[in-house]
Amino acid sequence: MISVSSATKRYGDFAALDDVSIDVEPGSLTALLGPSGSGKSTLLRVIAGLEEPDAGAVVLEGRDVTYVHPQQRGVGFVFQHYAAFKHLTVRDNVAFGLQIRKRPKAEIAAKVDELLEVVGLSGFQRRYPSQLSGGQRQRMALARALAVEPKVLLLDEPFGALDANVRAELRAWLRRLHDEVHVTTVLVTHDQEEAMELADRIVLLNHGRVEQVGAPRELYDAPASDFVMGFLGPVARVQGGLVRPHDVAVLVEPDGDGAVEAQGRRGRHRLPAAAGTGVQRRVTQDSGSSASGCSSAGRLPAARSASVTCSTTPRRLERTAIHTCCSGAALPA
Amino acid sequence: MRALRVVALGYLAVMLVVPLGVVAYKTFEPGLGAVWESITTPAAIHAFWLTVEVAAIAVPLNAVFGVVTALVLVRSDVRGKRLLEALIDLPFAISPVVVGLALVLLYGRTGWFADLPFQVIFSLPGIVLATVFVTLPFVVREVVPVLREVGDDQEQAAATLGASRAQTFRRITLPSIRWGLVYGVVLSTARAIGEFGAVSVVSGKVSGETETLTLLVEKRFTNFDLAGAYAASTLLALLALATLVAMTLLNRRKDPA
C-alpha cells in the first residue's frame, strides 16, 4: 500500500507536483500517465525517496517515509536508462542488493540464479552490461530490483529507451511477471497505449495535478475532462465537443446531402454536408463490407447508414479528417 | 590526411623525440660505467629518494582532495561552486616561482607561520607544500568530467538497493571514475617529480638534504658537469616512466573484460 498525500514539489517557479494525493492498492499495477512535464516522474521519485517533496507525506505500508533515505525504504527502482552497474557482471549486478545485506553466499547464488531464470538471462551471468542489448539490460535491472524483495516496485519509463518491438514484448512480459509475483508496482509512462494495456489502474497527471484516477476502461469511457479524453485515445472535435472517431456515423439520407452524425458524450450532433477536400476514408456498410473512396471524387455505394472510419492518425483526424469526412458532399444517395 | 599526419608526426619529432633522444644519447655516450657512477653518488641517491618521498606524500594527498572536491563540484549544489572551480585552476595560472615566494613569505623566518615547532622553508615540509600546490588541479580536472559523464543514475540505483553513501562510493562511484583518477594521479606524479620552480625557491638546494632530482640536474648543468646532468635527467625520466607503467598495470589487473 502506497499513500501519497498533498505532495508538492517546486523547481523555482515550476510546480512539478501541485498538491498531489494518490493511493495505490497493494498488489496492483498502477500507471502514472501524463505528458512530459506533468510531474509523473517526480511523483515516482518522491515515492522512492530520490526526491524530497516540499510539502506532503509519503506512507509506505503504514510507515511515514517522507524524509527517509531511499536506502531504508525497501523499494525497487528501475530507471529509464537502466542504470546498470557497468563495471559489474550481470550476476554481480543482480547480487548487489543481497551483498549489501550480507546474505550468505549460497543464498545469494541461488537467488540470483532463480531471478536470472525468471527474466530470461540465465546464460548471461558472466557478461557485462555493455555486452547486452537494451532489452536485456532492462530485464537485468528488473531482476536486480526484485532481488531484494521490495515492498513496492517503481518503474520510471522502463521501456522508453527501447525500440517498438522490444517494448511491446517487454510490456507483455512485465504483465505476466506481475501476475506471478504480485508485488505492488507503479509504472511511469507517457504512452497511453502502454498504460491501457498494462495497468489495473491509471493515474492521469497534467501540470503537476491529478486529472483522473481509475481503471483504464473508466478513463476511456467516462473521461472526467476533455484533457483526459484527448490524452487517452483518438478524438475528433464536432461542433465544439470531443467525440471518438468510432462514435461518428455517416447517415446517408434520401435527399442525398450526405450529412454526418456524431455520437458524442453530449448527445448526437448532426452536421450538414459542405464542400471539402478529398480525404481517404473507409465506409463500413450495414452488410459489413467496406469500401474506400475520396469524398470529393470517390463514388460510394449507397447505404442507409454507414459508419466512417478515417484511416489517418488521430491527430490529423482531429484537425482535418472529420471535417472533410463530414463534408461528404460526394456521398451518394 | 597524409599531409596532416606528416605535420603531426613532424611536430612531435622536432619538439619531443629529438630533444629526449639527444639526452638519452648524451647520457650513454661516456659509457654505462660512467652513467652508473654519476647516478650513485651520495648526492644523487639522496636526491632520488627525496624526490620519491615528496611525490609519495603530495600525490596521495591531492588524489584524496581531488576526488572529494570533484564530488562536491559535480554532485552537490552548494553555493560558491564557481568560485571553487576557479580557485582549483589557480595553480595552472600562477608561475611556480611565485608559488615558492608566497610560501617563503608565509612560512619563512618573518612570515605569518614562522613560529611552527618544525622548520618548513629549506626543509621537507616546504618542498611538499610547494609540490602539493602545483599538482593540486590535476586529479580534480580529470575526475570532474568523468563524474559528469557517468551521471548519478547508478548511485541512485545503489541507494534504492540499500547501499549507504560510503558503500555506494566504494562499490559504484570509485570504480566508475577509476580511469580519470588514474590519469590524474599519473599527471600529478609526473608534475611532482618534475617540479623545479617552486621547489627551487623553498628548498634552499642543500646537497644531500633538500636537493631533489630536478635541482640536481640544474646544479650539475650549471657546473658544466654535462654528463652528470644527462644521467640525472635520464633517471628522472625513468622514474616518470615507472609510475606510468605501474599505474597501467595496477589498473589492468582490476579491469573487467
Coordinates of C-alpha atoms in Angstrom, one line a residue:
Chain A
M1 CA 0.0 0.0 0.0
I2 CA 1.4 3.3 -1.1
S3 CA -0.2 6.5 0.0
V4 CA 0.9 10.0 -1.1
S5 CA -0.9 12.9 0.4
S6 CA -0.8 16.5 -0.7
A7 CA 2.7 16.2 -2.2
T8 CA 4.1 19.4 -3.6
K9 CA 7.4 19.9 -5.3
R10 CA 8.6 23.1 -6.9
Y11 CA 11.7 23.8 -9.1
G12 CA 11.9 27.6 -9.0
D13 CA 8.6 28.8 -10.5
F14 CA 7.7 25.4 -12.0
A15 CA 5.4 23.3 -9.9
A16 CA 6.3 19.7 -10.7
L17 CA 3.8 18.4 -8.2
D18 CA 0.9 20.6 -7.1
D19 CA -0.9 19.1 -4.1
V20 CA -1.0 15.5 -5.4
S21 CA -2.6 12.7 -3.4
I22 CA -2.9 9.1 -4.6
D23 CA -3.4 5.7 -3.0
V24 CA -2.0 2.6 -4.6
E25 CA -3.7 -0.7 -3.7
P26 CA -1.4 -3.5 -2.5
G27 CA -0.6 -5.9 -5.3
S28 CA -1.9 -3.7 -8.1
L29 CA -0.1 -2.4 -11.1
T30 CA -0.7 1.3 -11.3
A31 CA 0.4 3.5 -14.2
L32 CA 1.3 7.2 -13.7
L33 CA 0.4 8.6 -17.1
G34 CA 0.8 12.1 -18.5
P35 CA 2.5 14.3 -21.0
S36 CA 6.1 15.3 -20.3
G37 CA 6.4 17.8 -17.5
S38 CA 3.2 16.6 -15.9
G39 CA 5.1 15.5 -12.8
K40 CA 4.7 11.8 -13.1
S41 CA 8.4 11.0 -12.8
T42 CA 8.8 13.4 -9.9
L43 CA 5.9 11.7 -8.1
L44 CA 7.6 8.3 -8.6
R45 CA 10.9 9.7 -7.3
V46 CA 9.2 11.2 -4.3
I47 CA 7.8 7.7 -3.5
A48 CA 11.3 6.2 -3.9
G49 CA 12.9 8.9 -1.8
L50 CA 15.1 10.1 -4.6
E51 CA 13.4 13.4 -4.4
E52 CA 12.1 15.1 -1.2
P53 CA 8.7 16.8 -1.5
D54 CA 8.5 20.5 -0.4
A55 CA 5.3 19.6 1.4
G56 CA 3.1 16.5 1.8
A57 CA 3.7 13.0 3.1
V58 CA 4.5 9.5 1.7
V59 CA 3.3 6.5 3.6
L60 CA 4.6 3.0 2.6
E61 CA 2.8 0.1 4.3
G62 CA 1.7 2.2 7.1
R63 CA 5.1 3.8 7.8
D64 CA 5.6 7.5 7.1
V65 CA 8.8 7.6 5.0
T66 CA 8.6 11.2 3.7
Y67 CA 12.1 12.0 4.9
V68 CA 13.6 8.5 5.0
H69 CA 16.6 7.9 2.8
P70 CA 15.9 5.6 -0.2
Q71 CA 18.3 3.1 1.3
Q72 CA 15.8 2.3 4.1
R73 CA 12.6 2.4 2.1
G74 CA 12.6 -1.1 0.7
V75 CA 11.6 -0.1 -2.8
G76 CA 12.8 -1.5 -6.0
F77 CA 13.5 1.2 -8.7
V78 CA 14.0 0.7 -12.4
F79 CA 15.4 3.6 -14.4
Q80 CA 14.6 4.5 -18.0
H81 CA 18.3 4.2 -19.0
Y82 CA 18.8 1.0 -16.9
A83 CA 21.4 2.5 -14.5
A84 CA 23.3 -0.8 -14.9
F85 CA 26.5 -1.1 -12.9
K86 CA 28.8 -1.0 -15.8
H87 CA 31.9 -2.4 -14.0
L88 CA 30.0 -5.4 -12.6
T89 CA 28.9 -8.6 -14.4
V90 CA 25.2 -9.4 -14.8
R91 CA 25.5 -11.8 -11.8
D92 CA 27.1 -9.1 -9.6
N93 CA 24.6 -6.5 -10.7
V94 CA 21.7 -8.7 -9.6
A95 CA 23.5 -9.8 -6.4
F96 CA 24.3 -6.2 -5.4
G97 CA 21.4 -5.6 -3.0
L98 CA 21.9 -9.0 -1.4
Q99 CA 25.6 -8.5 -0.9
I100 CA 24.9 -5.1 0.7
R101 CA 22.6 -7.0 3.1
K102 CA 25.4 -9.5 3.8
R103 CA 23.3 -12.6 3.0
P104 CA 25.2 -15.9 2.9
K105 CA 26.9 -16.6 -0.4
A106 CA 25.0 -19.8 -1.2
E107 CA 21.7 -18.0 -0.7
I108 CA 22.8 -15.1 -2.9
A109 CA 23.9 -17.5 -5.7
A110 CA 20.6 -19.4 -5.5
K111 CA 18.5 -16.2 -5.6
V112 CA 20.5 -14.7 -8.5
D113 CA 20.1 -17.9 -10.5
E114 CA 16.4 -18.0 -9.8
L115 CA 15.9 -14.4 -10.8
L116 CA 18.0 -14.6 -14.0
E117 CA 15.9 -17.6 -14.9
V118 CA 12.7 -15.5 -14.4
V119 CA 14.0 -12.7 -16.5
G120 CA 15.4 -15.0 -19.2
L121 CA 19.0 -14.2 -18.8
S122 CA 20.3 -17.5 -17.4
G123 CA 23.1 -17.8 -19.9
F124 CA 24.4 -14.2 -19.4
Q125 CA 25.7 -14.4 -15.8
R126 CA 29.3 -13.5 -16.7
R127 CA 28.5 -10.9 -19.3
Y128 CA 29.0 -7.2 -18.6
P129 CA 26.1 -4.8 -19.3
S130 CA 27.9 -3.4 -22.3
Q131 CA 27.6 -6.8 -23.9
L132 CA 23.8 -6.9 -23.5
S133 CA 21.1 -5.3 -25.7
G134 CA 18.9 -2.6 -24.3
G135 CA 16.0 -5.0 -23.6
Q136 CA 18.4 -7.4 -21.8
R137 CA 19.9 -4.6 -19.7
Q138 CA 16.4 -3.6 -18.6
R139 CA 15.5 -7.1 -17.7
M140 CA 18.7 -7.4 -15.7
A141 CA 17.8 -4.1 -13.9
L142 CA 14.4 -5.6 -13.1
A143 CA 16.0 -8.7 -11.7
R144 CA 18.3 -6.5 -9.7
A145 CA 15.4 -4.5 -8.2
L146 CA 13.4 -7.7 -7.4
A147 CA 16.4 -9.5 -5.8
V148 CA 15.9 -7.5 -2.5
E149 CA 12.2 -8.5 -2.4
P150 CA 11.0 -4.9 -2.4
K151 CA 7.6 -4.0 -0.9
V152 CA 6.9 -1.9 -4.0
L153 CA 8.4 -1.9 -7.4
L154 CA 8.8 1.5 -9.1
L155 CA 9.5 1.7 -12.8
D156 CA 10.4 5.1 -14.4
E157 CA 9.6 4.8 -18.1
P158 CA 11.2 1.4 -18.2
F159 CA 10.7 0.8 -21.9
G160 CA 11.1 4.4 -23.0
A161 CA 14.6 3.8 -24.4
L162 CA 13.8 0.6 -26.3
D163 CA 12.6 0.2 -29.8
A164 CA 9.0 -0.6 -30.6
N165 CA 9.2 -4.4 -30.9
V166 CA 11.2 -4.9 -27.8
R167 CA 8.9 -2.5 -26.0
A168 CA 5.8 -4.5 -26.8
E169 CA 7.5 -7.8 -25.9
L170 CA 8.7 -6.5 -22.5
R171 CA 5.4 -4.9 -21.8
A172 CA 3.6 -8.3 -22.1
W173 CA 6.4 -9.9 -20.2
L174 CA 6.1 -7.4 -17.3
R175 CA 2.3 -8.0 -17.1
R176 CA 2.9 -11.8 -16.8
L177 CA 5.7 -11.2 -14.3
H178 CA 3.4 -9.0 -12.2
D179 CA 0.6 -11.6 -12.3
E180 CA 3.1 -14.2 -10.9
V181 CA 5.0 -12.1 -8.4
H182 CA 2.2 -9.7 -7.3
V183 CA 4.5 -7.0 -6.0
T184 CA 2.8 -3.6 -5.8
T185 CA 4.0 -1.9 -8.9
V186 CA 3.9 1.7 -10.0
L187 CA 4.9 2.5 -13.6
V188 CA 5.6 5.9 -15.1
T189 CA 4.8 6.2 -18.8
H190 CA 3.8 8.9 -21.3
D191 CA 2.5 6.2 -23.6
Q192 CA -1.3 5.9 -23.2
E193 CA -1.3 2.6 -25.0
E194 CA 1.2 1.1 -22.6
A195 CA -0.8 2.3 -19.6
M196 CA -4.1 1.0 -21.1
E197 CA -2.5 -2.4 -21.8
L198 CA -0.6 -2.9 -18.6
A199 CA -2.2 -1.2 -15.7
D200 CA -5.0 -2.1 -13.4
R201 CA -5.4 1.5 -12.6
I202 CA -4.3 4.7 -14.3
V203 CA -3.4 7.9 -12.5
L204 CA -3.5 10.6 -15.2
L205 CA -1.5 13.7 -14.4
N206 CA -1.3 17.0 -16.0
H207 CA 0.6 20.2 -14.9
G208 CA 1.5 18.5 -11.6
R209 CA -2.1 17.7 -10.8
V210 CA -4.1 14.5 -10.8
E211 CA -6.7 14.7 -13.6
Q212 CA -8.4 11.4 -13.0
V213 CA -7.8 8.1 -11.3
G214 CA -9.5 4.9 -12.3
A215 CA -9.4 1.6 -14.3
P216 CA -8.3 2.1 -18.0
R217 CA -11.9 1.5 -19.2
E218 CA -13.3 4.0 -16.9
L219 CA -10.9 6.7 -18.0
Y220 CA -11.6 5.9 -21.7
D221 CA -15.4 5.6 -21.4
A222 CA -16.1 8.2 -18.8
P223 CA -13.3 10.8 -19.0
A224 CA -13.6 13.5 -16.4
S225 CA -12.4 16.2 -18.7
D226 CA -11.6 17.0 -22.3
F227 CA -7.9 16.6 -21.4
V228 CA -8.4 13.0 -20.2
M229 CA -10.5 12.2 -23.3
G230 CA -7.9 13.7 -25.6
F231 CA -5.0 12.0 -23.9
L232 CA -6.4 8.5 -23.8
G233 CA -7.4 7.9 -27.4
P234 CA -8.2 9.5 -30.8
V235 CA -10.7 12.2 -30.7
A236 CA -12.4 14.5 -33.1
R237 CA -13.9 17.9 -32.5
V238 CA -17.5 18.0 -33.7
Q239 CA -19.4 21.2 -33.1
G240 CA -17.2 22.2 -30.2
G241 CA -17.4 18.8 -28.4
L242 CA -15.0 16.0 -28.4
V243 CA -16.0 12.6 -29.8
R244 CA -14.2 9.3 -30.5
P245 CA -14.0 8.6 -34.2
H246 CA -15.7 5.3 -33.7
D247 CA -18.7 7.2 -32.5
V248 CA -19.0 9.0 -35.7
A249 CA -21.7 7.7 -38.1
V250 CA -22.4 9.0 -41.5
L251 CA -26.1 8.9 -42.3
V252 CA -26.9 8.9 -46.0
E253 CA -30.3 10.3 -46.4
P254 CA -32.7 10.0 -49.3
D255 CA -32.3 13.7 -50.3
G256 CA -28.6 13.0 -50.7
D257 CA -27.0 15.7 -48.8
G258 CA -24.7 13.2 -47.1
A259 CA -24.9 14.7 -43.6
V260 CA -22.8 13.3 -40.8
E261 CA -24.0 12.4 -37.4
A262 CA -21.6 12.2 -34.5
Q263 CA -22.4 10.3 -31.3
G264 CA -20.6 12.1 -28.6
R265 CA -20.8 12.2 -24.8
R266 CA -23.1 15.2 -25.1
G267 CA -25.6 13.7 -27.4
R268 CA -25.9 13.4 -31.1
H269 CA -24.6 16.1 -33.4
R270 CA -25.8 16.5 -36.9
L271 CA -23.7 18.3 -39.4
P272 CA -25.0 19.3 -42.8
A273 CA -22.9 18.5 -45.8
A274 CA -20.5 21.1 -47.2
A275 CA -17.8 21.2 -49.8
G276 CA -14.4 19.8 -48.7
T277 CA -11.2 18.5 -49.9
G278 CA -10.7 14.8 -50.5
V279 CA -9.5 12.5 -47.8
Q280 CA -9.1 8.8 -47.7
R281 CA -11.8 7.0 -45.7
R282 CA -13.5 3.7 -45.3
V283 CA -17.1 3.3 -45.1
T284 CA -18.4 0.2 -43.4
Q285 CA -21.9 -0.6 -44.6
D286 CA -24.7 -2.4 -42.9
S287 CA -23.8 -5.5 -44.7
G288 CA -20.3 -5.4 -43.1
S289 CA -18.5 -5.0 -46.4
S290 CA -16.4 -1.9 -46.7
A291 CA -15.4 0.5 -49.5
S292 CA -12.9 3.2 -49.7
G293 CA -13.0 6.4 -51.5
C294 CA -12.3 10.1 -51.6
S295 CA -15.0 12.4 -50.5
S296 CA -14.6 14.6 -53.4
A297 CA -14.1 12.1 -56.2
G298 CA -14.9 8.6 -55.0
R299 CA -18.4 7.3 -55.6
L300 CA -19.5 5.2 -52.7
P301 CA -22.2 2.6 -52.9
A302 CA -25.5 3.6 -51.4
A303 CA -26.3 2.5 -47.9
R304 CA -29.0 3.5 -45.5
S305 CA -26.4 4.2 -42.8
A306 CA -22.7 3.7 -42.6
S307 CA -20.0 4.4 -40.2
V308 CA -16.9 6.2 -41.3
T309 CA -13.5 5.4 -40.1
C310 CA -10.9 7.7 -41.3
S311 CA -7.6 6.0 -41.9
T312 CA -5.5 8.8 -40.6
T313 CA -3.6 9.3 -37.4
P314 CA -5.7 10.6 -34.5
R315 CA -4.1 14.0 -34.6
R316 CA -4.7 14.5 -38.3
L317 CA -8.2 13.1 -37.7
E318 CA -8.9 15.7 -35.2
R319 CA -7.8 18.6 -37.4
T320 CA -8.8 17.7 -40.8
A321 CA -10.4 14.3 -41.4
I322 CA -13.6 14.7 -39.6
H323 CA -14.3 18.0 -41.3
T324 CA -13.6 16.6 -44.7
C325 CA -15.4 13.4 -43.9
C326 CA -18.2 15.4 -42.5
S327 CA -18.3 17.4 -45.6
G328 CA -19.2 14.3 -47.5
A329 CA -20.6 16.3 -50.4
A330 CA -19.9 13.5 -52.7
L331 CA -21.6 10.8 -50.6
P332 CA -24.1 9.5 -53.0
A333 CA -27.7 8.8 -52.0
Chain B
M1 CA 45.1 13.3 -44.5
R2 CA 48.7 12.2 -45.3
A3 CA 49.9 15.8 -45.1
L4 CA 48.2 16.3 -41.7
R5 CA 49.9 13.1 -40.5
V6 CA 53.3 14.3 -41.6
V7 CA 52.7 17.6 -39.8
A8 CA 51.6 15.9 -36.6
L9 CA 54.4 13.4 -36.6
G10 CA 57.0 16.0 -37.6
Y11 CA 55.9 18.3 -34.8
L12 CA 56.2 15.5 -32.3
A13 CA 59.6 14.6 -33.6
V14 CA 61.1 18.0 -33.5
M15 CA 59.5 19.1 -30.2
L16 CA 59.7 15.8 -28.2
V17 CA 61.5 13.0 -29.7
V18 CA 64.7 14.7 -30.8
P19 CA 65.4 16.6 -27.6
L20 CA 64.8 13.5 -25.5
G21 CA 66.8 11.3 -27.9
V22 CA 69.7 13.7 -27.6
V23 CA 69.5 13.5 -23.8
A24 CA 69.5 9.7 -23.9
Y25 CA 72.3 9.6 -26.4
K26 CA 74.4 12.1 -24.5
T27 CA 73.8 10.1 -21.3
F28 CA 75.2 6.9 -22.6
E29 CA 77.9 8.4 -24.8
P30 CA 80.6 8.2 -22.0
G31 CA 79.6 4.5 -21.4
L32 CA 77.4 2.7 -18.9
G33 CA 80.0 2.6 -16.2
A34 CA 80.3 6.4 -16.1
V35 CA 76.5 6.8 -16.0
W36 CA 76.3 4.3 -13.1
E37 CA 78.9 6.2 -11.2
S38 CA 77.3 9.6 -11.6
I39 CA 73.8 8.4 -10.5
T40 CA 75.2 6.5 -7.5
T41 CA 77.0 9.4 -5.8
P42 CA 75.5 10.0 -2.3
A43 CA 74.0 13.3 -3.5
A44 CA 72.3 11.7 -6.4
I45 CA 70.9 8.8 -4.3
H46 CA 69.6 11.2 -1.7
A47 CA 68.1 13.4 -4.4
F48 CA 66.4 10.4 -5.9
W49 CA 64.8 9.3 -2.6
L50 CA 63.8 12.8 -1.7
T51 CA 62.0 13.1 -5.0
V52 CA 60.2 9.8 -4.4
E53 CA 59.3 10.8 -0.9
V54 CA 57.9 14.2 -1.8
A55 CA 55.8 12.6 -4.6
A56 CA 54.6 9.8 -2.3
I57 CA 53.2 12.4 0.2
A58 CA 51.9 15.1 -2.2
V59 CA 50.2 12.8 -4.8
P60 CA 48.0 10.7 -2.4
L61 CA 47.1 13.9 -0.6
N62 CA 45.9 15.5 -3.8
A63 CA 44.3 12.4 -5.0
V64 CA 42.0 12.3 -1.9
F65 CA 41.4 16.0 -2.0
G66 CA 40.8 15.8 -5.8
V67 CA 38.1 13.2 -5.6
V68 CA 36.4 14.9 -2.7
T69 CA 36.4 18.2 -4.5
A70 CA 35.2 16.7 -7.7
L71 CA 32.3 15.1 -5.9
V72 CA 31.4 18.5 -4.3
L73 CA 31.7 20.2 -7.7
V74 CA 29.6 17.7 -9.6
R75 CA 27.2 16.1 -7.1
S76 CA 26.3 18.8 -4.6
D77 CA 24.6 22.1 -5.1
V78 CA 26.5 24.1 -2.6
R79 CA 26.9 27.9 -3.1
G80 CA 30.2 29.2 -4.4
K81 CA 30.8 26.2 -6.7
R82 CA 32.0 28.6 -9.4
L83 CA 34.5 30.3 -7.1
L84 CA 35.8 26.9 -6.1
E85 CA 36.2 25.8 -9.7
A86 CA 38.1 29.0 -10.5
L87 CA 40.3 28.5 -7.4
I88 CA 41.2 25.0 -8.4
D89 CA 42.7 26.2 -11.6
L90 CA 44.8 28.9 -9.9
P91 CA 48.0 26.7 -9.8
F92 CA 47.8 26.4 -13.6
A93 CA 47.7 30.2 -13.9
I94 CA 50.4 31.1 -11.4
S95 CA 54.1 30.8 -12.1
P96 CA 55.7 28.2 -9.8
V97 CA 58.3 30.7 -8.8
V98 CA 55.6 32.9 -7.4
V99 CA 54.2 30.0 -5.5
G100 CA 57.6 29.4 -4.0
L101 CA 57.9 33.0 -3.0
A102 CA 54.4 33.0 -1.4
L103 CA 55.4 30.0 0.7
V104 CA 58.5 31.7 1.8
L105 CA 56.5 34.8 2.8
L106 CA 54.1 32.6 4.8
Y107 CA 56.4 30.2 6.5
G108 CA 59.8 32.0 6.3
R109 CA 61.5 33.5 9.2
T110 CA 59.4 36.6 9.1
G111 CA 56.2 35.0 7.8
W112 CA 52.8 34.6 9.4
F113 CA 53.5 31.0 10.4
A114 CA 57.1 31.5 11.4
D115 CA 56.6 30.1 14.9
L116 CA 55.8 26.5 13.9
P117 CA 57.6 23.9 16.0
F118 CA 59.3 22.5 12.9
Q119 CA 61.1 24.1 10.0
V120 CA 59.1 24.4 6.8
I121 CA 61.2 26.5 4.5
F122 CA 64.5 24.9 3.4
S123 CA 63.3 21.6 4.5
L124 CA 61.0 18.7 3.5
P125 CA 57.6 20.2 4.6
G126 CA 58.2 23.3 2.4
I127 CA 59.1 21.1 -0.6
V128 CA 55.9 19.0 -0.1
L129 CA 53.8 22.1 0.3
A130 CA 55.1 23.6 -2.9
T131 CA 54.6 20.3 -4.7
V132 CA 51.0 20.0 -3.4
F133 CA 50.2 23.5 -4.6
V134 CA 51.4 23.0 -8.1
T135 CA 49.9 19.5 -8.6
L136 CA 46.6 20.3 -7.0
P137 CA 44.3 20.7 -10.1
F138 CA 45.2 17.5 -11.9
V139 CA 43.1 14.9 -10.2
V140 CA 40.1 17.3 -9.9
R141 CA 40.3 18.2 -13.5
E142 CA 40.5 14.6 -14.6
V143 CA 37.8 13.3 -12.3
V144 CA 35.2 16.0 -12.8
P145 CA 34.3 15.3 -16.5
V146 CA 34.2 11.5 -15.8
L147 CA 31.8 12.0 -12.9
R148 CA 29.6 14.3 -15.1
E149 CA 29.6 11.7 -17.9
V150 CA 28.8 8.8 -15.6
G151 CA 25.8 10.6 -14.1
D152 CA 24.2 9.7 -10.8
D153 CA 21.8 7.0 -12.1
Q154 CA 24.0 4.2 -10.8
E155 CA 24.5 5.9 -7.4
Q156 CA 20.7 6.3 -7.1
A157 CA 20.1 2.7 -8.1
A158 CA 22.7 1.6 -5.4
A159 CA 20.8 3.7 -2.8
T160 CA 17.5 2.1 -3.6
L161 CA 19.1 -1.3 -3.3
G162 CA 20.1 -0.4 0.3
A163 CA 23.6 0.8 -0.1
S164 CA 24.8 3.5 2.3
R165 CA 26.7 6.5 1.0
A166 CA 30.0 5.0 1.9
Q167 CA 29.1 1.7 0.3
T168 CA 27.8 3.5 -2.8
F169 CA 31.1 5.4 -3.1
R170 CA 33.3 2.4 -2.7
R171 CA 31.4 -0.1 -4.8
I172 CA 29.9 2.2 -7.5
T173 CA 31.4 5.7 -7.7
L174 CA 35.1 4.8 -7.2
P175 CA 35.1 2.0 -9.8
S176 CA 33.4 4.2 -12.4
I177 CA 35.8 7.2 -12.0
R178 CA 38.9 4.9 -11.8
W179 CA 40.4 5.8 -15.1
G180 CA 40.0 9.5 -14.6
L181 CA 41.6 9.1 -11.2
V182 CA 44.5 7.1 -12.5
Y183 CA 45.2 9.6 -15.2
G184 CA 45.1 12.4 -12.7
V185 CA 47.5 10.6 -10.5
V186 CA 49.9 9.9 -13.3
L187 CA 49.9 13.6 -14.3
S188 CA 50.3 14.7 -10.7
T189 CA 53.2 12.3 -10.2
A190 CA 54.9 13.5 -13.4
R191 CA 54.5 17.1 -12.3
A192 CA 55.5 16.3 -8.7
I193 CA 58.8 14.7 -9.7
G194 CA 59.5 17.2 -12.4
E195 CA 58.7 20.3 -10.5
F196 CA 61.5 22.8 -10.5
G197 CA 60.5 26.5 -10.0
A198 CA 58.5 26.4 -6.7
V199 CA 60.8 23.7 -5.2
S200 CA 63.9 25.6 -6.1
V201 CA 62.7 28.7 -4.2
V202 CA 61.6 26.9 -1.0
S203 CA 64.2 24.1 -0.8
G204 CA 67.4 26.0 -0.3
K205 CA 69.1 23.4 -2.6
V206 CA 71.2 21.9 0.1
S207 CA 73.0 19.0 -1.5
G208 CA 72.3 15.7 0.3
E209 CA 69.5 17.4 2.3
T210 CA 66.9 19.4 0.3
E211 CA 68.1 18.8 -3.2
T212 CA 65.6 17.0 -5.5
L213 CA 66.5 15.3 -8.8
T214 CA 65.5 18.3 -10.9
L215 CA 67.6 20.6 -8.7
L216 CA 70.5 18.2 -9.0
V217 CA 70.1 18.3 -12.8
E218 CA 70.2 22.0 -12.8
K219 CA 73.2 22.2 -10.4
R220 CA 75.3 19.8 -12.5
F221 CA 74.3 21.6 -15.7
T222 CA 75.4 25.0 -14.3
N223 CA 78.6 23.4 -13.0
F224 CA 79.5 22.2 -16.6
D225 CA 79.0 18.6 -15.5
L226 CA 77.0 17.8 -18.6
A227 CA 77.4 14.1 -18.5
G228 CA 76.2 14.1 -14.9
A229 CA 73.2 16.3 -15.7
Y230 CA 72.2 14.0 -18.6
A231 CA 72.5 10.9 -16.3
A232 CA 70.3 12.5 -13.6
S233 CA 67.8 13.6 -16.3
T234 CA 67.5 10.0 -17.5
L235 CA 67.0 8.8 -14.0
L236 CA 64.2 11.4 -13.7
A237 CA 62.6 10.2 -17.0
L238 CA 62.8 6.6 -15.8
L239 CA 61.1 7.5 -12.6
A240 CA 58.2 9.0 -14.5
L241 CA 58.0 6.1 -16.9
A242 CA 57.9 3.7 -13.9
T243 CA 54.9 5.5 -12.4
L244 CA 53.1 5.3 -15.7
V245 CA 53.7 1.6 -16.1
A246 CA 52.9 0.8 -12.5
M247 CA 49.5 2.6 -12.7
T248 CA 48.6 1.0 -16.0
L249 CA 49.4 -2.5 -14.7
L250 CA 47.6 -1.8 -11.4
N251 CA 44.6 -0.8 -13.3
R252 CA 44.6 -3.5 -15.9
R253 CA 44.5 -6.2 -13.2
K254 CA 41.2 -4.8 -11.9
D255 CA 39.8 -4.0 -15.3
P256 CA 36.8 -6.2 -16.4
A257 CA 36.9 -8.0 -19.7

